[in-house]
Coordinates of C-alpha atoms and ligand atoms in Angstrom, one line a residue:
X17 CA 20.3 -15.4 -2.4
X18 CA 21.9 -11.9 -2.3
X19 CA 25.6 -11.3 -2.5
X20 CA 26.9 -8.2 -0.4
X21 CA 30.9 -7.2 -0.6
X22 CA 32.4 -6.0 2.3
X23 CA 35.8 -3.9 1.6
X24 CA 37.2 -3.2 4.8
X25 CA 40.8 -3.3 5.8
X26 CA 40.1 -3.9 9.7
X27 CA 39.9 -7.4 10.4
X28 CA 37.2 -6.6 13.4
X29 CA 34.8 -5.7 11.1
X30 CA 35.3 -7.8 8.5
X31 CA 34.6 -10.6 11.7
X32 CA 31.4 -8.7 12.8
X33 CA 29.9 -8.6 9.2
X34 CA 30.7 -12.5 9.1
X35 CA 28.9 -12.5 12.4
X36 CA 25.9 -10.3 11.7
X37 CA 25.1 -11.4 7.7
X38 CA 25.6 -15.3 8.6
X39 CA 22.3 -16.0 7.1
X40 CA 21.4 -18.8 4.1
X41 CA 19.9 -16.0 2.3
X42 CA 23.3 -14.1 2.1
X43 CA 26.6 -14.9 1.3
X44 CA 29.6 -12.4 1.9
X45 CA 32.7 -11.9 0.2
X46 CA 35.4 -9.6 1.9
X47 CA 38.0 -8.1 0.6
X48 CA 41.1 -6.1 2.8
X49 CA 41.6 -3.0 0.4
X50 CA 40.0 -0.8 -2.8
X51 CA 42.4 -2.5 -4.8
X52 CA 41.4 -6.4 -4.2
X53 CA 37.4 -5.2 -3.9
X54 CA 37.9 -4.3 -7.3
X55 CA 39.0 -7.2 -8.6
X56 CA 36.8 -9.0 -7.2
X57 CA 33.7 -7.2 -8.2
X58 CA 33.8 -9.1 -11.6
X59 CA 34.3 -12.0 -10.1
X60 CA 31.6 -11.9 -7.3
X61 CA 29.1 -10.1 -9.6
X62 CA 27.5 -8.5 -5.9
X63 CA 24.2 -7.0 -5.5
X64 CA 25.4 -4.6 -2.7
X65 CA 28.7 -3.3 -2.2
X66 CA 29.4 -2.1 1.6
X67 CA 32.6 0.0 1.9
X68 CA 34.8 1.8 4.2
X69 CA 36.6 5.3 3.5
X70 CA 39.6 5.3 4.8
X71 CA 41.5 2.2 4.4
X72 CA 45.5 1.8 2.8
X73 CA 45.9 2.1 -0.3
X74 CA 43.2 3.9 -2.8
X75 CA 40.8 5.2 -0.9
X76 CA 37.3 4.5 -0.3
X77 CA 36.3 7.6 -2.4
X78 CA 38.3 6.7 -5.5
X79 CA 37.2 3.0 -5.5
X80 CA 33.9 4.1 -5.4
X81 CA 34.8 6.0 -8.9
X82 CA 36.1 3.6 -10.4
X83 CA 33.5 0.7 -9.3
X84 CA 31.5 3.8 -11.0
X85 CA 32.9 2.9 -13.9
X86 CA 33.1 -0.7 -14.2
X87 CA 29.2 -1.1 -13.4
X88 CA 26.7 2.3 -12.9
X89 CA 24.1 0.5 -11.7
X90 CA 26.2 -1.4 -9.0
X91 CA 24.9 0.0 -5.3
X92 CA 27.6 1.0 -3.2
X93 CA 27.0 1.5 1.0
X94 CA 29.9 3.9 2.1
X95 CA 31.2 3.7 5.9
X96 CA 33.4 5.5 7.9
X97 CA 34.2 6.6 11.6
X98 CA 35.2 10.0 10.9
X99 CA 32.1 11.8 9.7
X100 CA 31.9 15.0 7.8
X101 CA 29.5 16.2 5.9
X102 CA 31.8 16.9 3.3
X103 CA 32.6 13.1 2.7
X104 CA 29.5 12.2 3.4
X105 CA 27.9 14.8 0.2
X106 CA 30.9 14.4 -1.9
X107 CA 29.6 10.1 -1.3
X108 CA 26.3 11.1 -2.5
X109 CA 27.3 13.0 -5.3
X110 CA 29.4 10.2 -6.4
X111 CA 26.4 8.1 -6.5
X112 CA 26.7 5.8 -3.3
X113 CA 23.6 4.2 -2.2
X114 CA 23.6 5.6 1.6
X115 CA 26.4 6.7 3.9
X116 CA 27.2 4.7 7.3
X117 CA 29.1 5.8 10.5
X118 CA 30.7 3.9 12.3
X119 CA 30.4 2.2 14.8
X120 CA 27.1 1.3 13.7
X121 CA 24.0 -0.3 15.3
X122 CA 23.2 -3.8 13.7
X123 CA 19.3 -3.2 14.1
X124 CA 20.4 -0.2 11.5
X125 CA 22.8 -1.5 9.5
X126 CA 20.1 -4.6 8.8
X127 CA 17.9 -2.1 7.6
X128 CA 19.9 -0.2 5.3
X129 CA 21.8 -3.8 3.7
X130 CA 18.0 -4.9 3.4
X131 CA 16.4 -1.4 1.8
X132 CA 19.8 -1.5 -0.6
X133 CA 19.1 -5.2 -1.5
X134 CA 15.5 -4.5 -2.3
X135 CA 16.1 -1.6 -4.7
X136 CA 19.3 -3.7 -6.1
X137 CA 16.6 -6.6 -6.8
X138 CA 14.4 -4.3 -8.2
X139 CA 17.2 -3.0 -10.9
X140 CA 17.6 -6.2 -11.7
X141 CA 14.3 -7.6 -12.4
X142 CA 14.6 -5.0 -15.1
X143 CA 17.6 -6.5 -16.7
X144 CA 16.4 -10.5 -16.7
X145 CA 13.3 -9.3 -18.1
X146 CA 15.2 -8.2 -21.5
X147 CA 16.1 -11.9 -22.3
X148 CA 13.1 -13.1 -22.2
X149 CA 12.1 -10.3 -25.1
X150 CA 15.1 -10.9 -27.0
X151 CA 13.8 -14.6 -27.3
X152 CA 12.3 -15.7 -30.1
X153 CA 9.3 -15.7 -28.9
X154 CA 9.3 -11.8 -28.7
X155 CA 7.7 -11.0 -31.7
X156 CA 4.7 -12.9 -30.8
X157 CA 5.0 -11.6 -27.4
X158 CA 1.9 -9.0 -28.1
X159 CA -0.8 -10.8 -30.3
X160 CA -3.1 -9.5 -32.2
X161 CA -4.5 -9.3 -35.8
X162 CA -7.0 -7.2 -35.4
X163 CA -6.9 -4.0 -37.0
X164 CA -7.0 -2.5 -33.8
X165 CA -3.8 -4.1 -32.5
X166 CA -2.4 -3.0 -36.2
X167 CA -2.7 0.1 -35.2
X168 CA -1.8 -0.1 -31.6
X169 CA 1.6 -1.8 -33.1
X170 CA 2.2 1.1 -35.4
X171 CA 1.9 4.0 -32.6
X172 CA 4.5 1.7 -30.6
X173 CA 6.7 1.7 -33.9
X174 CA 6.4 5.4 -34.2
X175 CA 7.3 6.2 -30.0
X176 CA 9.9 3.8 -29.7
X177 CA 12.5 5.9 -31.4
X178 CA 11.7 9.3 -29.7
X179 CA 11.7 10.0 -26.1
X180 CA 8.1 11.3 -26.3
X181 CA 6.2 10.7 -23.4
X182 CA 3.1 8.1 -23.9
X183 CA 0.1 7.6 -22.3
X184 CA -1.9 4.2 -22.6
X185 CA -5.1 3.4 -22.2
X186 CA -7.4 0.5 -21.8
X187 CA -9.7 -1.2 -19.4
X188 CA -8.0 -3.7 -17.0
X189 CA -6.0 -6.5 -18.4
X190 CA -5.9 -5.3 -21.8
X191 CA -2.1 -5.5 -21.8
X192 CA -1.0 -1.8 -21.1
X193 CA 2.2 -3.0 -19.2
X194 CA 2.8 -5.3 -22.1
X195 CA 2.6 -2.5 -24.6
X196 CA 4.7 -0.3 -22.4
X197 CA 7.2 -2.4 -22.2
X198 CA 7.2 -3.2 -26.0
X199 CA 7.7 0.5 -26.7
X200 CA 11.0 0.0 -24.2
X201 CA 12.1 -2.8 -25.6
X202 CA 12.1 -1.2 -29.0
X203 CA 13.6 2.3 -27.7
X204 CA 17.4 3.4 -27.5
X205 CA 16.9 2.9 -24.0
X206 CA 16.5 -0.7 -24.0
X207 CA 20.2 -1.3 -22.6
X208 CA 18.9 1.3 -20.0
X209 CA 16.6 0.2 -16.8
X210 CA 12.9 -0.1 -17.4
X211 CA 11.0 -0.1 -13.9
X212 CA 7.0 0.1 -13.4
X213 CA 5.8 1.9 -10.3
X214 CA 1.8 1.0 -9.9
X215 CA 0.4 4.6 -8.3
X216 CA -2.8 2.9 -7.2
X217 CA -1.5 0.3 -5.3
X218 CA 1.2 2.1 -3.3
X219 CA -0.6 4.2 -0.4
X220 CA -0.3 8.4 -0.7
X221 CA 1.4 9.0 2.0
X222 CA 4.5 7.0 0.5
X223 CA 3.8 7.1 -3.8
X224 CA 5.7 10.4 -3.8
X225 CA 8.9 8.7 -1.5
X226 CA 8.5 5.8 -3.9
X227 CA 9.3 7.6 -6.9
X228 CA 11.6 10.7 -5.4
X229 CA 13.4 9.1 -2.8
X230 CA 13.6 10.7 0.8
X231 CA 16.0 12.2 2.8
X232 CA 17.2 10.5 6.3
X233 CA 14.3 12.0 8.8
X234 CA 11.9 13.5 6.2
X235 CA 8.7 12.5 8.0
X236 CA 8.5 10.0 11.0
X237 CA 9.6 6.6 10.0
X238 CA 12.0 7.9 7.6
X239 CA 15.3 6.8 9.2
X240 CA 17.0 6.0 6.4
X241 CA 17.9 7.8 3.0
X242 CA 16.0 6.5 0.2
X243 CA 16.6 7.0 -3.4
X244 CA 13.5 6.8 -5.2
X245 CA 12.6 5.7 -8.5
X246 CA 13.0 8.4 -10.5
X247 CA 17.0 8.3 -9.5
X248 CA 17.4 4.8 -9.9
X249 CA 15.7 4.6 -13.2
X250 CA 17.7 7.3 -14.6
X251 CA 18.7 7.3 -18.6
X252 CA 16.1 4.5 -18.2
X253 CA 12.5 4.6 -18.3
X254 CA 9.6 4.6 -16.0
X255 CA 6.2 3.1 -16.0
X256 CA 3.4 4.3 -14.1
X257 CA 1.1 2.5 -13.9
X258 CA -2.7 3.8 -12.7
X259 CA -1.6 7.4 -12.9
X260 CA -4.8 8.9 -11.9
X261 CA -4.5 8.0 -8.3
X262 CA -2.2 10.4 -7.5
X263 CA -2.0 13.4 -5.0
X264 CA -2.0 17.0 -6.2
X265 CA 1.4 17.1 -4.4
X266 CA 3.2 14.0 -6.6
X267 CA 1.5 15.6 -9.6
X268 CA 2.9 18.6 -9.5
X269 CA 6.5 16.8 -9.1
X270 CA 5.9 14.7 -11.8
X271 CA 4.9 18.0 -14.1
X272 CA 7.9 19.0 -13.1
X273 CA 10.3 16.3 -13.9
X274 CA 8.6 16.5 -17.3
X275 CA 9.0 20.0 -17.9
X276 CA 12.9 20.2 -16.4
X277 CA 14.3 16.7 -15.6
X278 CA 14.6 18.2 -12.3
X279 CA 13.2 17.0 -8.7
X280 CA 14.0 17.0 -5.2
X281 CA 13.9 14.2 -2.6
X282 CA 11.2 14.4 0.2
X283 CA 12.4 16.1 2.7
X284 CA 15.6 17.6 0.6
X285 CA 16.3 21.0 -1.0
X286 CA 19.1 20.0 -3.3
X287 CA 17.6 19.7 -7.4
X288 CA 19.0 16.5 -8.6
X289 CA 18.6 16.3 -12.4
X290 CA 17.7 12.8 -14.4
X291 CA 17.0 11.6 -17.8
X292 CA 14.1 9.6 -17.1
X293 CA 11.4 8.5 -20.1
X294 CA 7.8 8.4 -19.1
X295 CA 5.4 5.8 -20.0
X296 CA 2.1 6.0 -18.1
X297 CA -1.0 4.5 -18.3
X298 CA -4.6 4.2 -16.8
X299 CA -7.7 2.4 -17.2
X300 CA -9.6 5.5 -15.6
X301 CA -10.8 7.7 -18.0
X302 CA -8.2 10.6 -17.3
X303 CA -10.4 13.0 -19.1
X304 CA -13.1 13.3 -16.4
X305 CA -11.0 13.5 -13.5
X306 CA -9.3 16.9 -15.5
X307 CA -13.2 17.9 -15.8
X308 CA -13.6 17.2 -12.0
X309 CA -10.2 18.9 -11.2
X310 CA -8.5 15.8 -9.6
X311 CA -6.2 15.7 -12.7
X312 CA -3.7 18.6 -13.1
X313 CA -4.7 19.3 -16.9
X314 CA -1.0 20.8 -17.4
X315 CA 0.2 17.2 -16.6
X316 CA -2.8 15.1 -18.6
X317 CA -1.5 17.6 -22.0
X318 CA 2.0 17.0 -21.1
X319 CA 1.3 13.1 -20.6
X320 CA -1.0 12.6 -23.5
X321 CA 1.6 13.8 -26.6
X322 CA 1.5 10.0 -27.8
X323 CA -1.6 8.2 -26.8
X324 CA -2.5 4.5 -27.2
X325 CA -5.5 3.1 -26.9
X326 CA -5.8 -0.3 -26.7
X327 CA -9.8 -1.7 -27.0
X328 CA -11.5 -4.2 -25.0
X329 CA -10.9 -8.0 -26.4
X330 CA -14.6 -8.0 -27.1
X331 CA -14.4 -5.0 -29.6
X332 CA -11.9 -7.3 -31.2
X333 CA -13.1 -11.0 -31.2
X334 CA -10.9 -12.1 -33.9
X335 CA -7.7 -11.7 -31.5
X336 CA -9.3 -13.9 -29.2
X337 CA -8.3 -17.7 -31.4
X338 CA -5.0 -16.1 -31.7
X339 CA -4.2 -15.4 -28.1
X340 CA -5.8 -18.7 -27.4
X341 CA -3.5 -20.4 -29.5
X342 CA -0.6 -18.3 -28.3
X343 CA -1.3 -19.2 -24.6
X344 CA -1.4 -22.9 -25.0
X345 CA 1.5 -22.9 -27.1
X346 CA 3.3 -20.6 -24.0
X347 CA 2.2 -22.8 -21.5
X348 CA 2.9 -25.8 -23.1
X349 CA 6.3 -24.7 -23.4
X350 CA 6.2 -23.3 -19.6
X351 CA 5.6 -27.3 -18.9
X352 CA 7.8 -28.8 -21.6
X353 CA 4.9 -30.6 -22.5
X354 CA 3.2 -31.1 -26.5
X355 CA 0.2 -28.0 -26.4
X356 CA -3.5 -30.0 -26.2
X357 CA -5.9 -28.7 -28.9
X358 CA -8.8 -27.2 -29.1
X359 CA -12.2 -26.8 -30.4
X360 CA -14.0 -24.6 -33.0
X361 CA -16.9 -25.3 -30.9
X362 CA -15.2 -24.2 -27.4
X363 CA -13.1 -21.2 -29.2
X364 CA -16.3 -20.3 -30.8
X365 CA -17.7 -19.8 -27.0
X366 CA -14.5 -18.2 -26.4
X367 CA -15.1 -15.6 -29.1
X368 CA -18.8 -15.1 -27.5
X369 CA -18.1 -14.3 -24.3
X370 CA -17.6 -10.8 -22.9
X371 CA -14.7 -10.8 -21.4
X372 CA -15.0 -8.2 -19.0
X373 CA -11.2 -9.0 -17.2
X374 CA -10.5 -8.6 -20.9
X375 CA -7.0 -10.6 -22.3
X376 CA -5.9 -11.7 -18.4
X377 CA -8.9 -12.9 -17.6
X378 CA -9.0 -15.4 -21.4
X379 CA -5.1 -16.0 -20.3
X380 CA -6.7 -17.4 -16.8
X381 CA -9.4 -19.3 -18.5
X382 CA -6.6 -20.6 -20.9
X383 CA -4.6 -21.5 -17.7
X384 CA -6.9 -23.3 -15.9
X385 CA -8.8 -25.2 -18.6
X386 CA -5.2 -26.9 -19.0
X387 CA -5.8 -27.9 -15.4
X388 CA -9.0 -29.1 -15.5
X389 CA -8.7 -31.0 -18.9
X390 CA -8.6 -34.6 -18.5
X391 CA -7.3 -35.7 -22.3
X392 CA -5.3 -33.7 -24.8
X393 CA -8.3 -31.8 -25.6
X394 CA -9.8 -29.0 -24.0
X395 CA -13.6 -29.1 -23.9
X396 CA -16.3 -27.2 -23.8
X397 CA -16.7 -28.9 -19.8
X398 CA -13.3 -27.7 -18.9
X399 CA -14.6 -23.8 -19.3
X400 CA -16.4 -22.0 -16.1
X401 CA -19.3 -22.3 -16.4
X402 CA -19.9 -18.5 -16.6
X403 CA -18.4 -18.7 -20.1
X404 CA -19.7 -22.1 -21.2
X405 CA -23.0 -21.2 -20.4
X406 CA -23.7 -18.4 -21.9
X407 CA -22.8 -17.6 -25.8
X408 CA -22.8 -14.1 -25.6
X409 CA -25.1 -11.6 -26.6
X410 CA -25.2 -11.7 -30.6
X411 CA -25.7 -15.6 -30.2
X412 CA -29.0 -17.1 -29.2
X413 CA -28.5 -18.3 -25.8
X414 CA -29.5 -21.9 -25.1
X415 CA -32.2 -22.7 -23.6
X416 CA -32.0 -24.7 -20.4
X417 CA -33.2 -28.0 -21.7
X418 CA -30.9 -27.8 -24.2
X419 CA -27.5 -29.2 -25.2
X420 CA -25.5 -26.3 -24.2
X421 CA -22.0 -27.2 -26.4
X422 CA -23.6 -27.4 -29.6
X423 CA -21.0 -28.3 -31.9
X424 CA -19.0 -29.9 -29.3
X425 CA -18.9 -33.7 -29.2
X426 CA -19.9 -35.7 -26.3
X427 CA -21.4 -32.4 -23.6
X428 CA -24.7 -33.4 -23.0
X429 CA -26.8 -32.0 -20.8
X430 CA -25.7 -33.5 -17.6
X431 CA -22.4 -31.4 -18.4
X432 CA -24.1 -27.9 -18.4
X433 CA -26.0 -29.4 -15.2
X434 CA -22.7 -30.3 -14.1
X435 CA -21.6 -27.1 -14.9
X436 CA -24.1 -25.2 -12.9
X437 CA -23.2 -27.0 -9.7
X438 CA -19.6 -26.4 -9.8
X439 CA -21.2 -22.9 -10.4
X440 CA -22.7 -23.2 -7.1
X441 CA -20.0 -24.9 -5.4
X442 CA -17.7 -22.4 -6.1
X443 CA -19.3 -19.8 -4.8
X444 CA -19.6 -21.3 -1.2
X445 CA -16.3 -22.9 -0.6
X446 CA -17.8 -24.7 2.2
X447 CA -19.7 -26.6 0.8
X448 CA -19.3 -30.3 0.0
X449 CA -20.8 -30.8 -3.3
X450 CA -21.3 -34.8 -3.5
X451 CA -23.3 -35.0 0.1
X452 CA -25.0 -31.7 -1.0
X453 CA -26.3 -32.6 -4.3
X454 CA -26.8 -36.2 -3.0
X455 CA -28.9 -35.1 0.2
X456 CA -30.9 -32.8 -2.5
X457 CA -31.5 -35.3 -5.2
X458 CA -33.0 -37.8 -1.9
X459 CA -34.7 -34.8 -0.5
X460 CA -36.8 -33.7 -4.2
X461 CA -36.7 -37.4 -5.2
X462 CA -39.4 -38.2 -2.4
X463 CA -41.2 -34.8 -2.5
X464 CA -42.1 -35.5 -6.3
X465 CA -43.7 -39.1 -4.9
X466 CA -45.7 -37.8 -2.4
X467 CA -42.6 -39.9 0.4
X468 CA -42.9 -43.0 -1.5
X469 CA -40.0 -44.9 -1.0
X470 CA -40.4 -47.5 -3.7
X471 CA -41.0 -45.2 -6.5
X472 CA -38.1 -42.3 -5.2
X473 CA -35.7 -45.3 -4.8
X474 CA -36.7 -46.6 -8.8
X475 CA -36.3 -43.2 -9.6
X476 CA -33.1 -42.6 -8.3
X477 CA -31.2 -45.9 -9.2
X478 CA -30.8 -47.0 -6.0
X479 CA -32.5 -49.6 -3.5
X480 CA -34.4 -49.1 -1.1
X481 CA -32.8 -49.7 1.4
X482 CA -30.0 -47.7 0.0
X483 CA -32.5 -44.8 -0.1
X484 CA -33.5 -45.6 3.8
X485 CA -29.9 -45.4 4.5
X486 CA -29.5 -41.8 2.9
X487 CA -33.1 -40.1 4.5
X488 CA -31.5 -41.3 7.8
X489 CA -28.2 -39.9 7.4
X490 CA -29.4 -36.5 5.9
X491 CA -32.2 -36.3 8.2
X492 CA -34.4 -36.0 5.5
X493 CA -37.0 -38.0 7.6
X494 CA -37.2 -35.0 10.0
X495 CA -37.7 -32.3 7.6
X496 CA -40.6 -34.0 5.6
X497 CA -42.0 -34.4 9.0
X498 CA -42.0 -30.6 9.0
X499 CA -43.2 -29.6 6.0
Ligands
ATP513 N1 -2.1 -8.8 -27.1 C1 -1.6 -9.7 -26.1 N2 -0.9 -10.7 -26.5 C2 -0.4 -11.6 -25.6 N3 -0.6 -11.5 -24.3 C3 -1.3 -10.4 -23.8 C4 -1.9 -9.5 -24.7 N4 -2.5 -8.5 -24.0 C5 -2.4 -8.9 -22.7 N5 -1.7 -10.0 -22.6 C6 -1.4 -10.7 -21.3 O1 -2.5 -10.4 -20.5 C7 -2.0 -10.1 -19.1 C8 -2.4 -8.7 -18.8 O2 -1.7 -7.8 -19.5 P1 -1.2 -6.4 -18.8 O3 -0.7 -6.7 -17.4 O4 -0.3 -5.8 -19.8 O5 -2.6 -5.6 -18.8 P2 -2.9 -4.2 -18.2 O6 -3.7 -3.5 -19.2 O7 -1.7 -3.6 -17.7 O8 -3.9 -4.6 -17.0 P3 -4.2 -3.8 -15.6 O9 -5.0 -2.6 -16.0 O10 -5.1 -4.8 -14.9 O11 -3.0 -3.5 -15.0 C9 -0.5 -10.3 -19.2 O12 -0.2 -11.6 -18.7 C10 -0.2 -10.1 -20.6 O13 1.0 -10.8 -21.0
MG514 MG1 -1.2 -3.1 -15.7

């Protein structure tokens, strides 16, 4: 639910506001004068503060200031019926969130309350994420013995306390963000916002709006102001994330920002300055794409004073009992529930595998084998079968006859069997597996005896006239017929 503050002294409006924003997901305070919005502000705690101009008392202007001063990152809408430019500049310099006249459209007003509530949300999902690093649990938030993630710990030791820019690196799900945010956590900036833009997965067009902001009519569809990242993030610092999938245009701006704190919004000429740290990372090898000039190589030098590398999990198998250990313990916890054990033999297959989704992808495994597992034990049988059937590549890989879980009581070989039809199963979603495997086991059952029904019933376990039963309602009659 968001909370939006309407300070107002004409009792008309303060009625249409109830009228328009009389919705479960909002609840609105109102309050008849700067004076009593102010006071209530602690009180309320709103996202979004909407606020007219001119009203008795203080003015809209000087209880913006001061609402300034009680809480920076508060958003503040300003409204007014007597437009100037000058109030409406002198607004934006003091930091207000957009500027409304009066009488406005409620298709509009919508909009802007609901653009204002997104980027409030997205200021604070910065802030509740800094409890959960101050927990405990914060120092076992990265894992890792491996003298790779020694050293990967080290460089985030060394960056935290400067504002250098850093650039990490590492193949999907290696736990870049994680490290980013670890080297903001430990940072003077951690009282300051930390937000993550993901380049790749915002389209072109709008990545350089995202992070700069645009002014009201920049480019069809833009009827609204928007203040990007960059501005809301400022004397923060900003992630982005996938930073080779950006245009020449955004990387240019983004050289910029580096080189003079300075940017403009799309669409605007006025510089607005900010103090923003950069953190980027990609899992694209940034070198080639500054050999195949779709990298500004200005902007990879400028990006790259601190680099981080953080290896696959299989170049660092020892992590992987640790971060097994650490994600049953976390989801235990997650569930309030006692964390179910493990063992060597299915960690030993854990350490095998390849991992190509690298830590996410074990974290998933982790996840789902806690789903799957019927005891307080997770077992070799609770694994996909991609991962429990194979040992990796520097272990002989079982043959199919075999006991695959060697070393793990009680799988047999109708497990990996078992295995491979879930295997299958899961690759078709529509198909039923019981009838299917059933109709098959009928179907090869009474090709192996030449279509004797005695010996394919003795050989399935079931009587004959069970067996007639089945070849009628698979309609296996008709396609031995055929063959
Ligand atoms: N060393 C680690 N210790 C504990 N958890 C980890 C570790 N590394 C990664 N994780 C977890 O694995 C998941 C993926 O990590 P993260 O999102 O940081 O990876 P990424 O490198 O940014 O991936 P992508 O390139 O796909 O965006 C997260 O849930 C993260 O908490
Ligand atoms: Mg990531």
């Amino acid at each position: 639910m968001s909370k939006l503050l309407l300070i107002d002294d004409e009792t008309d409006v303060q009625y249409s506001f109830q009228r328009i924003f009389d919705s479960p997901e909002i609840e609105l305070t109102t309050a008849s004068s700067g004076e009593e919005g102010l006071k209530l502000i602690p009180k309320v705690k709103p996202d979004l503060v909407l606020m007219d101009i001119r009203m008795g008392g203080i003015s809209g202007m000087e209880t913006l200031r001061r609402i300034r001063q009680i809480d920076s990152k508060l958003l503040v809408i300003l409204m007014t019926a007597y437009g100037t430019t000058q109030t409406a500049i002198e607004a934006m310099k003091l930091g207000a969130y957009d500027y409304l006249l009066k009488p406005f459209d409620v298709v509009k007003l919508k909009d802007i309350v609901n653009n204002a509530l997104k980027a409030a949300h997205d200021m604070r999902q910065v802030v509740s994420y800094q409890p959960l690093l101050e927990s405990e649990d914060y120092e076992s938030g990265i894992v890792g013995r491996s003298e790779a993630m020694q050293q990967v710990f080290k460089m985030i030791g060394q960056v935290a306390g400067t504002d250098a820019t850093a650039l990490i690196t590492g193949e999907s799900g290696t736990g870049k963000e994680l490290v980013a945010r670890a080297i903001y956590h430990h940072s003077h900036r951690s009282n300051q916002p930390f937000l993550a833009v993901n380049c790749a997965a915002i389209p072109e067009q709008l990545l350089e709006s995202e992070l700069f902001g645009h002014e009201r009519g920049a480019f069809t569809g833009a009827t609204l102001q928007r203040v990007g990242k960059f501005e809301q993030c400022n004397g923060g610092t900003l992630f982005l994330d996938e930073i080779g999938d950006m245009t020449p245009a955004t990387q240019t701006k983004i050289l910029r920002v580096l080189q003079s704190g300075t940017f403009e919004r799309v669409g605007g000429n006025t510089p607005l300055k900010v103090d923003v740290r950069i953190i980027a990372a990609t899992n694209k090898p940034l070198e080639e794409a500054v050999a195949a000039r779709e990298f500004r190589e200005d902007l990879f030098y400028r990006l790259n004073v601190v680099r981080i590398h953080i290896p696959p999990l299989r170049e660092r198998r020892e992590d992987v009992r640790l971060l097994v250990n650490y994600f049953l313990k976390k989801f235990a916890r997650d569930q309030e529930s006692e964390p179910k054990s493990i063992s060597t033999g299915v960690v030993k297959t854990l350490e095998a595998y390849h991992w190509p989704g690298n830590v996410r992808e074990l974290e998933n495994v982790v996840r789902r084998a806690l789903v799957v597992a019927k005891g307080d034990a997770i077992l070799l049988s609770d694994l996909p079968g991609e991962i429990a059937g194979q040992s990796g590549s520097n272990t002989s890989a079982p043959t199919s006859n075999a006991p695959v879980a060697a070393g793990d009581a009680g799988a047999t070989d109708v497990v990996s069997l078992t295995r491979k039809l879930f295997q299958w199963a899961r690759k078709d979603p529509k198909l039923k597996l019981i009838p299917a495997v059933e109709r098959e086991l009928v179907l090869q059952a009474l090709k192996e005896t030449a279509g004797n029904q005695v010996q394919a019933a003795k050989l399935l376990g079931i009587t004959r006239a069970t067996l007639r039963k089945r070849i009628e309602k698979f309609g296996i009659q008709r396609e031995l017929n055929l063959k």
